[in-house]
mmCIF file of C-alpha atoms and ligand atoms in Angstrom:
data_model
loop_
_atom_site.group_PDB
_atom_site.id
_atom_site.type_symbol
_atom_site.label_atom_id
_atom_site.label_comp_id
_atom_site.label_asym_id
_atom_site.label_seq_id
_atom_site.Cartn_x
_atom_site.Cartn_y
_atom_site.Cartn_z
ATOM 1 C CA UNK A 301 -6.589 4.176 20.052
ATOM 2 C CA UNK A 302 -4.455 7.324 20.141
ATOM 3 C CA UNK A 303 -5.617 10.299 18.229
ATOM 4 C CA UNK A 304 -2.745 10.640 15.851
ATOM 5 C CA UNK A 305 -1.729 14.255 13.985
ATOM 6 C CA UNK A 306 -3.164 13.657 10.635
ATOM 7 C CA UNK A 307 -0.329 16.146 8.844
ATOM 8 C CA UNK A 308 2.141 12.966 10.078
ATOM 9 C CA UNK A 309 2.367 9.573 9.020
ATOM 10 C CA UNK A 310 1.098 8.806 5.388
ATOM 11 C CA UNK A 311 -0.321 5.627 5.111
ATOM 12 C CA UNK A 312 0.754 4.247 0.883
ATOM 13 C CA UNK A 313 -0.917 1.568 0.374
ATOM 14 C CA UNK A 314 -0.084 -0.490 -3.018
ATOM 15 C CA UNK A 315 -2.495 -3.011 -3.754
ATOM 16 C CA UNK A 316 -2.719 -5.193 -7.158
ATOM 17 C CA UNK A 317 -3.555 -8.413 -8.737
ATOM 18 C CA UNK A 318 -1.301 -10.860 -8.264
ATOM 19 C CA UNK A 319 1.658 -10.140 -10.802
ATOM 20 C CA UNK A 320 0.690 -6.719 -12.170
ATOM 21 C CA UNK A 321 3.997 -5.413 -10.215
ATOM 22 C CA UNK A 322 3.473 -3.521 -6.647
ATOM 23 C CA UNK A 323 6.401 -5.568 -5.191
ATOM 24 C CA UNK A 324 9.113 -3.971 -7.554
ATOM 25 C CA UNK A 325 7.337 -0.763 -7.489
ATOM 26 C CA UNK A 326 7.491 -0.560 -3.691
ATOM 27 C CA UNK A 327 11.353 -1.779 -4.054
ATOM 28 C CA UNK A 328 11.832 1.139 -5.858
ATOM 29 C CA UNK A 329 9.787 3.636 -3.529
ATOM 30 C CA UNK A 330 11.599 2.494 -0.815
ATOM 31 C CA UNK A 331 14.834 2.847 -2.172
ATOM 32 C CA UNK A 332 13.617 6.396 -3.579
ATOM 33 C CA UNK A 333 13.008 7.547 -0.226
ATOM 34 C CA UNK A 334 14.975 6.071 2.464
ATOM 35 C CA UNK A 335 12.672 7.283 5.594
ATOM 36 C CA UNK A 336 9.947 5.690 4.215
ATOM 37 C CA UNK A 337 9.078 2.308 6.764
ATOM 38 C CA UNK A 338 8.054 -0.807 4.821
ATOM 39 C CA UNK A 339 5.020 -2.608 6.916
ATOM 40 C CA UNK A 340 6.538 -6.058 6.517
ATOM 41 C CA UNK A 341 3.468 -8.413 6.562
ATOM 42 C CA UNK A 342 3.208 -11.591 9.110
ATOM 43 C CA UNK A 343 2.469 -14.507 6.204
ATOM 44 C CA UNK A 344 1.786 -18.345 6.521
ATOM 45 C CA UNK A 345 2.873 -18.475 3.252
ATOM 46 C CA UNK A 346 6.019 -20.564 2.679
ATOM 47 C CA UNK A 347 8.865 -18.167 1.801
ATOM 48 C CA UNK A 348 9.876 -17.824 -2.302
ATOM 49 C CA UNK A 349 13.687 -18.217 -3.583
ATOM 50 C CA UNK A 350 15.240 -15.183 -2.235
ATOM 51 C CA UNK A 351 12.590 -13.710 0.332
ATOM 52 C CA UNK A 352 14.143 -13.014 3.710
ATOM 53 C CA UNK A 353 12.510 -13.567 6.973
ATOM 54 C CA UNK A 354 11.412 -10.040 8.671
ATOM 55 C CA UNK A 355 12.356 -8.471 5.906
ATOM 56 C CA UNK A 356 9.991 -9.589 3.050
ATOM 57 C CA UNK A 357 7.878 -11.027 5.243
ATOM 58 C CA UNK A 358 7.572 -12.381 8.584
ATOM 59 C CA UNK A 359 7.400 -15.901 8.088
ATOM 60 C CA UNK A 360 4.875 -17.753 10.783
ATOM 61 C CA UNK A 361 2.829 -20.955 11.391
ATOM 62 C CA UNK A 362 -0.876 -20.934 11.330
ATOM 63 C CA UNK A 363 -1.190 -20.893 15.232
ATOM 64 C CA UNK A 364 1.088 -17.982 16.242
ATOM 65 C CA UNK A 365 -0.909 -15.939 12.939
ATOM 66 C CA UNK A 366 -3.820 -16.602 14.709
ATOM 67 C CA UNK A 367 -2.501 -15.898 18.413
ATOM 68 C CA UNK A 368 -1.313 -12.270 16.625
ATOM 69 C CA UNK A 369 -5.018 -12.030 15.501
ATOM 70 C CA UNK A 370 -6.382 -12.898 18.558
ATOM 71 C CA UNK A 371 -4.097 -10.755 20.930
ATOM 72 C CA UNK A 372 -5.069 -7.607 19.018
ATOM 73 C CA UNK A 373 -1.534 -7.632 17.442
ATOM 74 C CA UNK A 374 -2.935 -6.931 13.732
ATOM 75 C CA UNK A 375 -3.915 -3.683 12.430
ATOM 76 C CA UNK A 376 -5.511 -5.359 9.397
ATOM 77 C CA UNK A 377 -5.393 -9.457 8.345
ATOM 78 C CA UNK A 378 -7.045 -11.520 5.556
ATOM 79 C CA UNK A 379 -6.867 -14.711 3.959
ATOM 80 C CA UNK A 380 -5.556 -14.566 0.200
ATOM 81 C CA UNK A 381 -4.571 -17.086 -1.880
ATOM 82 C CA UNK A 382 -5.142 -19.917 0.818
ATOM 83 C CA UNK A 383 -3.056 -18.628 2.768
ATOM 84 C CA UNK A 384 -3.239 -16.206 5.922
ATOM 85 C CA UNK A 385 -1.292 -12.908 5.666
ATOM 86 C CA UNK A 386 -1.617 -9.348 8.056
ATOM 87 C CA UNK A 387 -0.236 -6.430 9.011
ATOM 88 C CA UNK A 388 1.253 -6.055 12.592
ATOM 89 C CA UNK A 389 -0.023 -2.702 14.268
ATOM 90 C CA UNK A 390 3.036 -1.842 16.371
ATOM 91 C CA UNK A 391 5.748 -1.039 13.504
ATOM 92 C CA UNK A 392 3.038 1.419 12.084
ATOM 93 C CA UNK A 393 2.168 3.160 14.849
ATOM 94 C CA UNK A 394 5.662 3.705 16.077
ATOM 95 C CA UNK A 395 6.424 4.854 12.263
ATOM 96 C CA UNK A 396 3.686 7.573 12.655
ATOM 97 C CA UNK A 397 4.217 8.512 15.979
ATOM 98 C CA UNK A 398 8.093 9.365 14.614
ATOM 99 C CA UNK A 399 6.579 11.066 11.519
ATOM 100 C CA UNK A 400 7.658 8.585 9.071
ATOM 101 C CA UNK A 401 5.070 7.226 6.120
ATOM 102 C CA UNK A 402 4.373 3.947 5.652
ATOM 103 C CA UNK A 403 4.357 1.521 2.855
ATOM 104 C CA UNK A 404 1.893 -1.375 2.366
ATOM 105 C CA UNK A 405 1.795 -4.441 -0.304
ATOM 106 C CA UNK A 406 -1.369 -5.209 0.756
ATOM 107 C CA UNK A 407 -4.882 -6.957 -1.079
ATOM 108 C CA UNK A 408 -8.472 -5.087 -1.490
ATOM 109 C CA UNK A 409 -9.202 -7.046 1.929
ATOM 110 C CA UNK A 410 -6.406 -5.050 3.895
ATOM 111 C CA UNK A 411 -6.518 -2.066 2.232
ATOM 112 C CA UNK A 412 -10.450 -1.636 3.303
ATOM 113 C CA UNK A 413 -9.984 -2.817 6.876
ATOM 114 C CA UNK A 414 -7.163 0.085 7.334
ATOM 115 C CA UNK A 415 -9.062 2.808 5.338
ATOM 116 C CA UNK A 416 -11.981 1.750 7.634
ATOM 117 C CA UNK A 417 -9.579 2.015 10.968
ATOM 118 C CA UNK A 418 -8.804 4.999 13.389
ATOM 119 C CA UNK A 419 -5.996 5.391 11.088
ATOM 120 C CA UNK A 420 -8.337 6.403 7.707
ATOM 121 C CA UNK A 421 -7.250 9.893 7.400
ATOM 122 C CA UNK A 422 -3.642 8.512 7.290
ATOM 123 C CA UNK A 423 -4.138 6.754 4.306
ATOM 124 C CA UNK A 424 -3.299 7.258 0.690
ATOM 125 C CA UNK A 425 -4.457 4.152 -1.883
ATOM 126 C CA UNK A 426 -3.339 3.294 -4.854
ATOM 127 C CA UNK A 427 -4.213 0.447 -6.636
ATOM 128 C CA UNK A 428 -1.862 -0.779 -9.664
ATOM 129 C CA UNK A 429 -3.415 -2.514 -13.041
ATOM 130 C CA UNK A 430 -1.701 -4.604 -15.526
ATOM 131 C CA UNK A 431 -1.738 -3.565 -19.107
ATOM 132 C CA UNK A 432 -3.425 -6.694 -19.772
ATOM 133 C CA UNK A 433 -4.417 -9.940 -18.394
ATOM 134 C CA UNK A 434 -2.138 -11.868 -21.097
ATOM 135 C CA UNK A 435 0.400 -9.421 -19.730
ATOM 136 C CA UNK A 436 -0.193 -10.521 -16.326
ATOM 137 C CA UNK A 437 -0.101 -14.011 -16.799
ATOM 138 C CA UNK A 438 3.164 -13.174 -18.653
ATOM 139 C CA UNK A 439 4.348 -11.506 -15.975
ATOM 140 C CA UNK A 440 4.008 -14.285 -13.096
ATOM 141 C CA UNK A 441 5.320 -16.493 -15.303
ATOM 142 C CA UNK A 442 8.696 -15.014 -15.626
ATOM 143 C CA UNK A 443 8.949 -14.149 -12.361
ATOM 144 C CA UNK A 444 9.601 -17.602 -12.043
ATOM 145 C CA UNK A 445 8.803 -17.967 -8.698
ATOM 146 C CA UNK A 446 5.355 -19.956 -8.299
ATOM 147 C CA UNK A 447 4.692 -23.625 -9.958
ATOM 148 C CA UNK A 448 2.127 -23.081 -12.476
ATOM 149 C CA UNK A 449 -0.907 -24.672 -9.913
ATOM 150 C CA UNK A 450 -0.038 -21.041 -7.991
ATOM 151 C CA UNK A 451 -0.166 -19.039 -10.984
ATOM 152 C CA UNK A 452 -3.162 -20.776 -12.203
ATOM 153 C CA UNK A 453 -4.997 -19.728 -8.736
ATOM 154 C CA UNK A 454 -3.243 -16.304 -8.689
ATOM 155 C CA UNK A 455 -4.531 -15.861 -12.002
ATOM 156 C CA UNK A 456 -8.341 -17.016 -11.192
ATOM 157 C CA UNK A 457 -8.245 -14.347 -8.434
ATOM 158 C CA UNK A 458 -7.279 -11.782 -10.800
ATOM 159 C CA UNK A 459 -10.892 -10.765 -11.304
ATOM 160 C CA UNK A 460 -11.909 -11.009 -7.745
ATOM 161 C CA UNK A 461 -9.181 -8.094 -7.052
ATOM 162 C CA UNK A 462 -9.307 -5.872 -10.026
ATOM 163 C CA UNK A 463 -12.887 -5.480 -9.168
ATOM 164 C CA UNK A 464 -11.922 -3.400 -6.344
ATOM 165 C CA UNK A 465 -9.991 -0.933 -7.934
ATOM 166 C CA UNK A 466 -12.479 1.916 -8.146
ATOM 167 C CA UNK A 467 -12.155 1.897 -4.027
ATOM 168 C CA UNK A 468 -9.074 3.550 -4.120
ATOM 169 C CA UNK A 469 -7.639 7.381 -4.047
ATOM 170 C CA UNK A 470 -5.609 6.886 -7.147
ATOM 171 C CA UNK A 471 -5.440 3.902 -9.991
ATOM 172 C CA UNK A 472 -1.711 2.945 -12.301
ATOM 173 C CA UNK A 473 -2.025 0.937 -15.236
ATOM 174 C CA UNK A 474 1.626 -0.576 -14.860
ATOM 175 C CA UNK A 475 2.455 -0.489 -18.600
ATOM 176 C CA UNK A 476 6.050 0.745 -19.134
ATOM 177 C CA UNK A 477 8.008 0.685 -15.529
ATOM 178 C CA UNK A 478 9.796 3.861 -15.033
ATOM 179 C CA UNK A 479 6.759 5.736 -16.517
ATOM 180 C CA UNK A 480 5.059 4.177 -13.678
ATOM 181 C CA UNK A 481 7.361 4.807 -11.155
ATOM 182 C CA UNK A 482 7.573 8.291 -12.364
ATOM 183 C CA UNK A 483 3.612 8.367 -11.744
ATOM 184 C CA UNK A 484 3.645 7.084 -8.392
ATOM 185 C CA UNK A 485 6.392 9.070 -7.061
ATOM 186 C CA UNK A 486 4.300 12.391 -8.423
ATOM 187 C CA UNK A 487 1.038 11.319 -6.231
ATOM 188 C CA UNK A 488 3.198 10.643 -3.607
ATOM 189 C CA UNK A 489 5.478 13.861 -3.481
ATOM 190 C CA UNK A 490 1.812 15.517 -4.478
ATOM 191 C CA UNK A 491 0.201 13.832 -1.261
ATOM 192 C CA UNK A 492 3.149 14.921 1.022
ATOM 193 C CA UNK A 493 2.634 18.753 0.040
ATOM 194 C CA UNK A 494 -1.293 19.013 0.158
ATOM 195 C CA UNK A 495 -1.191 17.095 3.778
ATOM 196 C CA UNK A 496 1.943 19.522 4.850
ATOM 197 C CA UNK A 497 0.238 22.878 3.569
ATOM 198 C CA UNK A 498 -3.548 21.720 5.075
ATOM 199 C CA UNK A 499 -2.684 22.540 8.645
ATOM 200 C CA UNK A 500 -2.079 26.233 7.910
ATOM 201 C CA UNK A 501 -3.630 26.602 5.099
ATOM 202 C CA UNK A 502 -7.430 27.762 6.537
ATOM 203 C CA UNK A 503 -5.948 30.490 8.713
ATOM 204 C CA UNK A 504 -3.614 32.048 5.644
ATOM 205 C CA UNK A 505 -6.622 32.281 3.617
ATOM 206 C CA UNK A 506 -8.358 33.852 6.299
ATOM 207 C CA UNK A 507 -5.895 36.440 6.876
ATOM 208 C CA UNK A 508 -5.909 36.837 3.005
ATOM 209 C CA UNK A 509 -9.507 37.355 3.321
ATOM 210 C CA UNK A 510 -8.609 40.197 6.467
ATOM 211 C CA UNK A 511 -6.056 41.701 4.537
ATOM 212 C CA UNK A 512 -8.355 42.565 1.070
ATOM 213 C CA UNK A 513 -11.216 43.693 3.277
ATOM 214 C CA UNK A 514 -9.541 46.311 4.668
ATOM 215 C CA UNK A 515 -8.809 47.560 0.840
ATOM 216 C CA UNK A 516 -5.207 46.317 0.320
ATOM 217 C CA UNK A 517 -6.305 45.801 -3.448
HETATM 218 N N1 GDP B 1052 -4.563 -8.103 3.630
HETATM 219 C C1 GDP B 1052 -3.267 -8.325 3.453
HETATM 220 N N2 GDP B 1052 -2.805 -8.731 2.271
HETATM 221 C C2 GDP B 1052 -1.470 -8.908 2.126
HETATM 222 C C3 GDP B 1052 -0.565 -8.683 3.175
HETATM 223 N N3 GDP B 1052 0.676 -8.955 2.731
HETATM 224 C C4 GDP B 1052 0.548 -9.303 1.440
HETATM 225 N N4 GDP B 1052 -0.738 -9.291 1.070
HETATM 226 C C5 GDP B 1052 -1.331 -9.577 -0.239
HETATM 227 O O1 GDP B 1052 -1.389 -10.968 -0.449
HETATM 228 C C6 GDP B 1052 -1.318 -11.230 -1.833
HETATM 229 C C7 GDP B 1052 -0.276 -12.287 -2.114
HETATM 230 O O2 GDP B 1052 0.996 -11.801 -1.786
HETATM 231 P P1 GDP B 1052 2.281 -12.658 -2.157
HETATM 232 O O3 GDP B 1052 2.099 -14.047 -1.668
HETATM 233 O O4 GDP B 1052 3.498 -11.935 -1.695
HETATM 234 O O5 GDP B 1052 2.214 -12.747 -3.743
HETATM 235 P P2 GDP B 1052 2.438 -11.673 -4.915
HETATM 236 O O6 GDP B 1052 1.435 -10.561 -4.739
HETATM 237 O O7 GDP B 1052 2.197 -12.488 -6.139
HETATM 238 O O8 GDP B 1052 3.849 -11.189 -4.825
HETATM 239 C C8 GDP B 1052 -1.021 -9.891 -2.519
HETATM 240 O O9 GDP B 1052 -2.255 -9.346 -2.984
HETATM 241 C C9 GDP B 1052 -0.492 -9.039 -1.382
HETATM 242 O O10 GDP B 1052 -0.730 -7.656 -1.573
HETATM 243 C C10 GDP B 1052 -1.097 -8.256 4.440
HETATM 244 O O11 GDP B 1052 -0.405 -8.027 5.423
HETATM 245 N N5 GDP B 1052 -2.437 -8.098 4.509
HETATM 246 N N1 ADP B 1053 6.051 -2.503 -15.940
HETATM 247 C C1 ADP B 1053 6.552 -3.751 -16.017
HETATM 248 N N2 ADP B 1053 6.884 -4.257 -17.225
HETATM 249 C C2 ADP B 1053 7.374 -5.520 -17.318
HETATM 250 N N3 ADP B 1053 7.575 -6.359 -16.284
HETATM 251 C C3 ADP B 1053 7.239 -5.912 -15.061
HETATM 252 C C4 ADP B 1053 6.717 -4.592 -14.854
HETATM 253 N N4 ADP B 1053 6.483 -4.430 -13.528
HETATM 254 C C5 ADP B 1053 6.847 -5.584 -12.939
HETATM 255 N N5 ADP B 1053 7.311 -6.471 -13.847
HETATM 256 C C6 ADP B 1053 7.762 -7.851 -13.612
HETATM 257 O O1 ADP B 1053 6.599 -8.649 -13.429
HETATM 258 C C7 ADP B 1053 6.811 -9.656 -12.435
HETATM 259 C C8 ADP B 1053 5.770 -9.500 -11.330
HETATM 260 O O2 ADP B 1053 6.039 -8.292 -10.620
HETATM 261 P P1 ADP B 1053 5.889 -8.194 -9.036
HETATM 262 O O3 ADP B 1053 6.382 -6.850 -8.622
HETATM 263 O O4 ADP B 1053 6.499 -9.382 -8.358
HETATM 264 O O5 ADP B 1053 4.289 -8.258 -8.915
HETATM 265 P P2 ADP B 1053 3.315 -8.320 -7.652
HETATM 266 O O6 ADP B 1053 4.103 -7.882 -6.449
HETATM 267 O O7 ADP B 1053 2.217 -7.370 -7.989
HETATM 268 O O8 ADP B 1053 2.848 -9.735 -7.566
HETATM 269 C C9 ADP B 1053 8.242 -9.490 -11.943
HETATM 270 O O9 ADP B 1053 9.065 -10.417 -12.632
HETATM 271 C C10 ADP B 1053 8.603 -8.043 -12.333
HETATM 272 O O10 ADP B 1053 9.972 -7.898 -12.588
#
């Protein structure tokens, strides 16, 4: 795989239990920052009321998921939920290659297979908690979206993917929304300057370092 420049081409990856609210937080990243690329997901998932195909997801039957596995198509891929769902490589590395940052909804699963890639020092992980799990229950209820045999399964898994959370660079409890929000966008502007300044940064201190040898204090 290409060596990519590390100062380009963050990586955010959102990951949460089922409910706890990365979707609307990414809505509102991307709409926040309108260079950002959203990695929109190949799913065999049926689509929900409202969920556009290629933009929320990319809609696709069991065999041509597994034909994207198989023809090296996916940068990551996992089955959640009992259903199959991955990210196609080809939108992200095209997104790096043009400087852009990238945003993934994706599970514990995902999130380790591309912090364990070639593209690892790209990535910045957050994972996003619910309050509480009556909250979260709460929540995928009125979302109104899943009957409640989903939400009973979504809710099951809850566990399974909290239990990753201390794998990630940074951790949410999505309590009250904009304070959230306001959280997120603070790693993420904080992210963007420490991977801008890094490139520089050794050879400035080093000339610091020249600079008060030579007595300038
Ligand atoms: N590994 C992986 N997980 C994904 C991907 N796309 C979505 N997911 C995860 O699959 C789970 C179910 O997503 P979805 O069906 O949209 O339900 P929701 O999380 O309740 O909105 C969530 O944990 C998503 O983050 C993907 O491309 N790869
Ligand atoms: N901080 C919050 N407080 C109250 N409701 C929220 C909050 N964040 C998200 N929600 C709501 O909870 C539901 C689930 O959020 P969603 O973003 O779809 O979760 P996820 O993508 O993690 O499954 C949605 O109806 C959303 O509007």
């Amino acid at each position: 795989m290409t060596k990519f420049d590390t100062r380009r081409g963050l990586l955010i990856i959102l990951s949460s239990p089922s409910g706890a609210g990365k979707s609307t937080l990414a809505k509102r990243l991307m709409e926040w920052d309108d260079s950002l690329r959203f990695s929109v997901s190949a799913t065999t998932r049926a689509p929900r009321k409202g969920e556009e195909d290629g933009v929320h997801y990319h809609f696709v039957n069991e065999p041509t998921f597994k034909g994207m596995v198989a023809e090296g198509e996916m940068l990551e891929h996992a089955h959640v939920f009992g259903n199959f769902y991955g990210s196609p490589a080809g939108p992200v590395r095209d997104a790096i290659e043009d400087g852009r940052d990238v945003l993934f909804d994706v599970d514990w699963q995902g999130a380790q297979q591309i912090s364990n890639s070639a593209l690892r020092d790209h990535v910045l992980s957050i994972f996003v908690l619910p309050p509480s799990i009556t909250e979260l229950r709460r929540r995928l209820v009125s979302r109104g979206q899943d009957s409640a045999d989903v939400i009973q399964k979504r809710m099951q898994r809850s566990w399974d993917e909290i239990s990753h959370w201390d794998g990630y660079d940074y951790v949410l409890v999505n309590d009250d929304l904009d304070a959230t929000f306001d959280r997120l966008k603070t790693i993420v502007s904080a992210e963007r300057l420490r991977r801008a300044q890094q490139p520089g940064l050794l050879e400035f201190v080093r000339s610091l370092h020249s600079e008060f040898e030579e007595g300038e204090t």
